[in-house]
Amino acid sequence: SQQGEEDPQALSIQEGENATMNCSYKTSINNLQWYRQNSGRGLVHLILIRSNEREKHSGRLRVTLDTSKKSSSLLITASRAADTASYFCATAPPYTGANSKLTFGKGITLSVRP
Amino acid sequence: NAGVMQNPRHLVRRRGQEARLRCSPMKGHSHVYWYRQLPEEGLKFMVYLQKENIIDESGMPKERFSAEFPKEGPSILRIQQVVRGDSAAYFCASSLGLAGYTDTQYFGPGTRLTVL
């Protein structure tokens, strides 16, 4: 079953607007990570938020995590055409002494119109 | 510091042939992960390796797929007797493997396998 579920599936906004993307998950996590993928390319790591953190910032990115609701949101402020890409959330299970696989959602397609 | 390297970037095979995908982790990283991405889908975990050890292969198909990460050289994902359903993008990721918590995985550009 899908651990990470993003919504919306697709988002189209005007350059300069903010983009908010949400991710929900089902089981306990150690951390949640957001990645960006441009069409036909690899994944670029954007930000990691740990289960004991509630909010994190990196440049124009703001991530929140609500473990009681098992959800996270990614906010991109002042969007640019170059932000057009697919965005994925990925969760890592509770740490048990070794690193572990990430479970990805299906992704959100963001289009930023110039 | 070079990122995760994968080669080839594109691979075309006919049904029944073997596909070998290579991954060199980032410098200093000793943990390697393989994921598969089907069109319009997210990434699905396949296998997690450390040097000379398979840590978790719960996502690997039971037949035809194997992976290794030798003491020297890149990690190899091997698919024997490929079928059309193996057509996908295969991504490798690496991490430092810091003790105490799960750390960031950095992804390579992927190998796009097409089976004719």
Short mmCIF file of C-alpha atoms in Angstrom, two decimals:
data_model
loop_
_atom_site.label_atom_id
_atom_site.label_comp_id
_atom_site.label_asym_id
_atom_site.label_seq_id
_atom_site.Cartn_x
_atom_site.Cartn_y
_atom_site.Cartn_z
CA SER A 1 0.00 0.00 0.00
CA GLN A 2 1.11 3.57 -0.63
CA GLN A 3 2.78 5.12 2.40
CA GLY A 4 3.04 8.65 1.08
CA GLU A 5 0.06 10.16 -0.67
CA GLU A 6 0.48 13.63 -2.08
CA ASP A 7 -2.25 16.06 -3.01
CA PRO A 8 -3.14 17.67 -5.21
CA GLN A 9 -1.92 15.41 -8.00
CA ALA A 10 -1.39 18.42 -10.24
CA LEU A 11 -1.06 22.12 -9.49
CA SER A 12 -0.84 25.03 -11.90
CA ILE A 13 -0.01 28.50 -10.65
CA GLN A 14 1.24 31.85 -11.91
CA GLU A 15 4.85 32.87 -11.41
CA GLY A 16 5.21 34.75 -8.15
CA GLU A 17 2.40 32.89 -6.40
CA ASN A 18 2.97 30.44 -3.57
CA ALA A 19 2.57 26.70 -4.10
CA THR A 20 1.41 24.41 -1.31
CA MET A 21 1.66 20.65 -1.63
CA ASN A 22 0.50 18.13 0.93
CA CYS A 23 1.57 14.63 1.83
CA SER A 24 -0.14 12.13 4.11
CA TYR A 25 1.26 8.85 5.35
CA LYS A 26 -0.01 5.87 7.26
CA THR A 27 2.63 4.47 9.62
CA SER A 28 5.18 5.87 12.07
CA ILE A 29 8.21 7.56 10.59
CA ASN A 30 11.75 8.56 11.48
CA ASN A 31 11.75 11.40 8.97
CA LEU A 32 10.02 12.71 5.88
CA GLN A 33 11.86 14.02 2.86
CA TRP A 34 10.78 16.04 -0.15
CA TYR A 35 12.37 15.58 -3.55
CA ARG A 36 12.01 17.35 -6.90
CA GLN A 37 12.24 15.65 -10.26
CA ASN A 38 12.44 17.52 -13.52
CA SER A 39 11.02 15.70 -16.52
CA GLY A 40 13.19 12.75 -17.47
CA ARG A 41 15.81 13.54 -14.86
CA GLY A 42 16.95 12.25 -11.49
CA LEU A 43 15.68 13.30 -8.08
CA VAL A 44 17.02 16.31 -6.27
CA HIS A 45 16.80 16.29 -2.49
CA LEU A 46 15.05 19.40 -1.19
CA ILE A 47 14.61 19.05 2.53
CA LEU A 48 14.43 16.48 5.35
CA ILE A 49 12.31 16.94 8.46
CA ARG A 50 12.63 14.59 11.41
CA SER A 51 9.73 13.22 13.40
CA ASN A 52 10.57 15.42 16.38
CA GLU A 53 10.56 18.59 14.26
CA ARG A 54 7.48 20.60 13.36
CA GLU A 55 8.74 23.10 10.82
CA LYS A 56 11.83 23.65 8.73
CA HIS A 57 12.94 26.30 6.25
CA SER A 58 15.39 26.26 3.37
CA GLY A 59 15.48 29.32 1.15
CA ARG A 60 12.03 29.64 -0.45
CA LEU A 61 10.94 26.29 0.93
CA ARG A 62 8.99 25.74 4.12
CA VAL A 63 8.09 22.26 5.32
CA THR A 64 5.77 21.41 8.18
CA LEU A 65 5.18 18.05 9.81
CA ASP A 66 2.20 17.05 11.96
CA THR A 67 2.83 13.56 13.29
CA SER A 68 -0.55 13.46 15.05
CA LYS A 69 -2.26 13.85 11.67
CA LYS A 70 0.46 11.96 9.81
CA SER A 71 0.80 14.74 7.30
CA SER A 72 3.33 17.17 5.89
CA SER A 73 3.15 20.20 3.67
CA LEU A 74 5.68 21.78 1.37
CA LEU A 75 5.33 25.48 0.64
CA ILE A 76 7.28 27.12 -2.15
CA THR A 77 7.07 30.89 -1.90
CA ALA A 78 7.37 33.34 -4.80
CA SER A 79 7.38 30.53 -7.35
CA ARG A 80 9.43 30.71 -10.54
CA ALA A 81 9.02 29.01 -13.90
CA ALA A 82 12.11 26.95 -13.02
CA ASP A 83 10.14 25.38 -10.13
CA THR A 84 8.07 23.49 -12.71
CA ALA A 85 8.70 19.83 -11.87
CA SER A 86 7.26 16.80 -10.08
CA TYR A 87 7.52 16.83 -6.30
CA PHE A 88 7.64 13.68 -4.19
CA CYS A 89 7.42 13.10 -0.49
CA ALA A 90 9.22 10.08 0.91
CA THR A 91 9.11 8.60 4.38
CA ALA A 92 11.71 6.64 6.32
CA PRO A 93 10.49 4.18 8.97
CA PRO A 94 11.49 4.43 12.64
CA TYR A 95 15.22 3.97 13.13
CA THR A 96 16.09 0.43 14.22
CA GLY A 97 19.84 0.61 14.15
CA ALA A 98 20.40 0.79 10.42
CA ASN A 99 19.39 2.95 7.52
CA SER A 100 16.33 1.94 5.62
CA LYS A 101 14.39 2.28 2.42
CA LEU A 102 12.33 5.32 1.56
CA THR A 103 8.69 4.92 0.60
CA PHE A 104 7.60 7.41 -2.03
CA GLY A 105 4.25 8.84 -3.00
CA LYS A 106 3.16 9.13 -6.62
CA GLY A 107 4.13 12.77 -6.82
CA ILE A 108 2.63 16.14 -7.55
CA THR A 109 3.11 17.82 -10.91
CA LEU A 110 3.66 21.54 -10.44
CA SER A 111 3.43 23.89 -13.40
CA VAL A 112 4.45 27.50 -12.92
CA ARG A 113 3.24 29.76 -15.72
CA PRO A 114 5.54 32.65 -16.64
CA ASN B 1 32.53 16.32 -4.89
CA ALA B 2 30.90 14.37 -7.68
CA GLY B 3 27.37 13.19 -7.09
CA VAL B 4 26.01 9.70 -7.53
CA MET B 5 27.01 8.37 -10.93
CA GLN B 6 25.00 5.90 -12.94
CA ASN B 7 25.72 4.33 -16.27
CA PRO B 8 24.59 3.80 -18.82
CA ARG B 9 22.00 6.57 -18.85
CA HIS B 10 19.97 4.76 -21.50
CA LEU B 11 19.98 1.04 -22.17
CA VAL B 12 18.07 -0.84 -24.84
CA ARG B 13 17.76 -4.60 -24.64
CA ARG B 14 15.76 -7.22 -26.51
CA ARG B 15 13.61 -9.66 -24.60
CA GLY B 16 15.72 -12.44 -23.10
CA GLN B 17 18.95 -10.44 -22.91
CA GLU B 18 20.70 -9.36 -19.73
CA ALA B 19 20.84 -5.80 -18.43
CA ARG B 20 23.62 -4.59 -16.15
CA LEU B 21 23.20 -1.23 -14.46
CA ARG B 22 26.06 0.40 -12.60
CA CYS B 23 26.08 2.88 -9.75
CA SER B 24 29.00 4.68 -8.12
CA PRO B 25 27.99 6.31 -4.82
CA MET B 26 29.05 9.74 -3.70
CA LYS B 27 32.56 9.88 -2.28
CA GLY B 28 32.56 8.70 1.31
CA HIS B 29 29.15 7.03 1.08
CA SER B 30 29.02 3.37 1.96
CA HIS B 31 25.29 2.74 1.64
CA VAL B 32 23.59 2.19 -1.72
CA TYR B 33 19.90 1.84 -2.56
CA TRP B 34 18.19 0.89 -5.83
CA TYR B 35 14.72 2.08 -6.79
CA ARG B 36 12.57 1.55 -9.86
CA GLN B 37 10.21 4.10 -11.35
CA LEU B 38 7.49 3.16 -13.80
CA PRO B 39 5.96 5.87 -16.02
CA GLU B 40 3.77 8.34 -14.08
CA GLU B 41 4.59 6.55 -10.82
CA GLY B 42 6.67 7.26 -7.76
CA LEU B 43 9.82 5.34 -6.95
CA LYS B 44 9.59 1.83 -5.56
CA PHE B 45 12.35 0.48 -3.34
CA MET B 46 14.20 -2.58 -4.59
CA VAL B 47 17.32 -3.25 -2.53
CA TYR B 48 19.65 -1.69 0.05
CA LEU B 49 23.32 -2.66 0.18
CA GLN B 50 26.44 -1.84 2.11
CA LYS B 51 29.87 -2.88 0.94
CA GLU B 52 29.75 -6.64 0.25
CA ASN B 53 26.44 -7.03 2.09
CA ILE B 54 22.77 -6.99 1.14
CA ILE B 55 20.90 -5.35 4.00
CA ASP B 56 17.33 -5.34 2.67
CA GLU B 57 16.14 -6.91 -0.56
CA SER B 58 12.45 -6.92 0.25
CA GLY B 59 11.60 -5.00 -2.93
CA MET B 60 13.49 -7.22 -5.33
CA PRO B 61 11.53 -9.54 -7.60
CA LYS B 62 12.25 -13.12 -6.60
CA GLU B 63 13.59 -14.16 -9.98
CA ARG B 64 15.92 -12.67 -12.59
CA PHE B 65 17.03 -9.68 -10.45
CA SER B 66 20.21 -9.52 -8.41
CA ALA B 67 22.36 -6.79 -6.91
CA GLU B 68 25.85 -6.52 -5.52
CA PHE B 69 28.11 -3.88 -4.03
CA PRO B 70 31.63 -5.30 -4.04
CA LYS B 71 34.50 -4.11 -1.88
CA GLU B 72 35.99 -2.39 -4.91
CA GLY B 73 34.02 -0.86 -7.74
CA PRO B 74 30.46 0.22 -8.35
CA SER B 75 27.23 -1.38 -7.28
CA ILE B 76 25.65 -3.50 -10.00
CA LEU B 77 21.97 -4.23 -10.56
CA ARG B 78 21.60 -7.18 -12.90
CA ILE B 79 18.42 -8.19 -14.66
CA GLN B 80 18.57 -11.51 -16.46
CA GLN B 81 16.28 -12.52 -19.33
CA VAL B 82 14.61 -9.13 -19.47
CA VAL B 83 10.93 -8.82 -20.35
CA ARG B 84 8.96 -5.80 -21.58
CA GLY B 85 7.62 -5.18 -18.09
CA ASP B 86 11.17 -4.43 -16.90
CA SER B 87 11.16 -1.23 -18.95
CA ALA B 88 11.48 1.56 -16.41
CA ALA B 89 13.86 4.11 -14.96
CA TYR B 90 16.21 2.62 -12.37
CA PHE B 91 17.62 5.00 -9.80
CA CYS B 92 20.47 4.50 -7.44
CA ALA B 93 20.88 6.51 -4.25
CA SER B 94 23.64 6.65 -1.67
CA SER B 95 23.98 7.84 1.89
CA LEU B 96 26.73 8.25 4.47
CA GLY B 97 25.24 5.71 6.82
CA LEU B 98 25.65 7.79 9.95
CA ALA B 99 24.95 5.91 13.15
CA GLY B 100 21.98 6.94 15.21
CA TYR B 101 19.47 8.05 12.61
CA THR B 102 18.30 7.64 9.06
CA ASP B 103 20.19 10.04 6.85
CA THR B 104 19.59 11.72 3.52
CA GLN B 105 19.70 9.66 0.35
CA TYR B 106 21.20 11.35 -2.70
CA PHE B 107 20.04 10.13 -6.07
CA GLY B 108 21.80 9.56 -9.34
CA PRO B 109 20.42 10.57 -12.75
CA GLY B 110 18.98 7.12 -13.39
CA THR B 111 19.27 4.50 -16.11
CA ARG B 112 16.33 4.29 -18.46
CA LEU B 113 15.90 0.70 -19.59
CA THR B 114 13.85 -0.05 -22.66
CA VAL B 115 13.09 -3.65 -23.52
CA LEU B 116 12.09 -4.26 -27.12
#
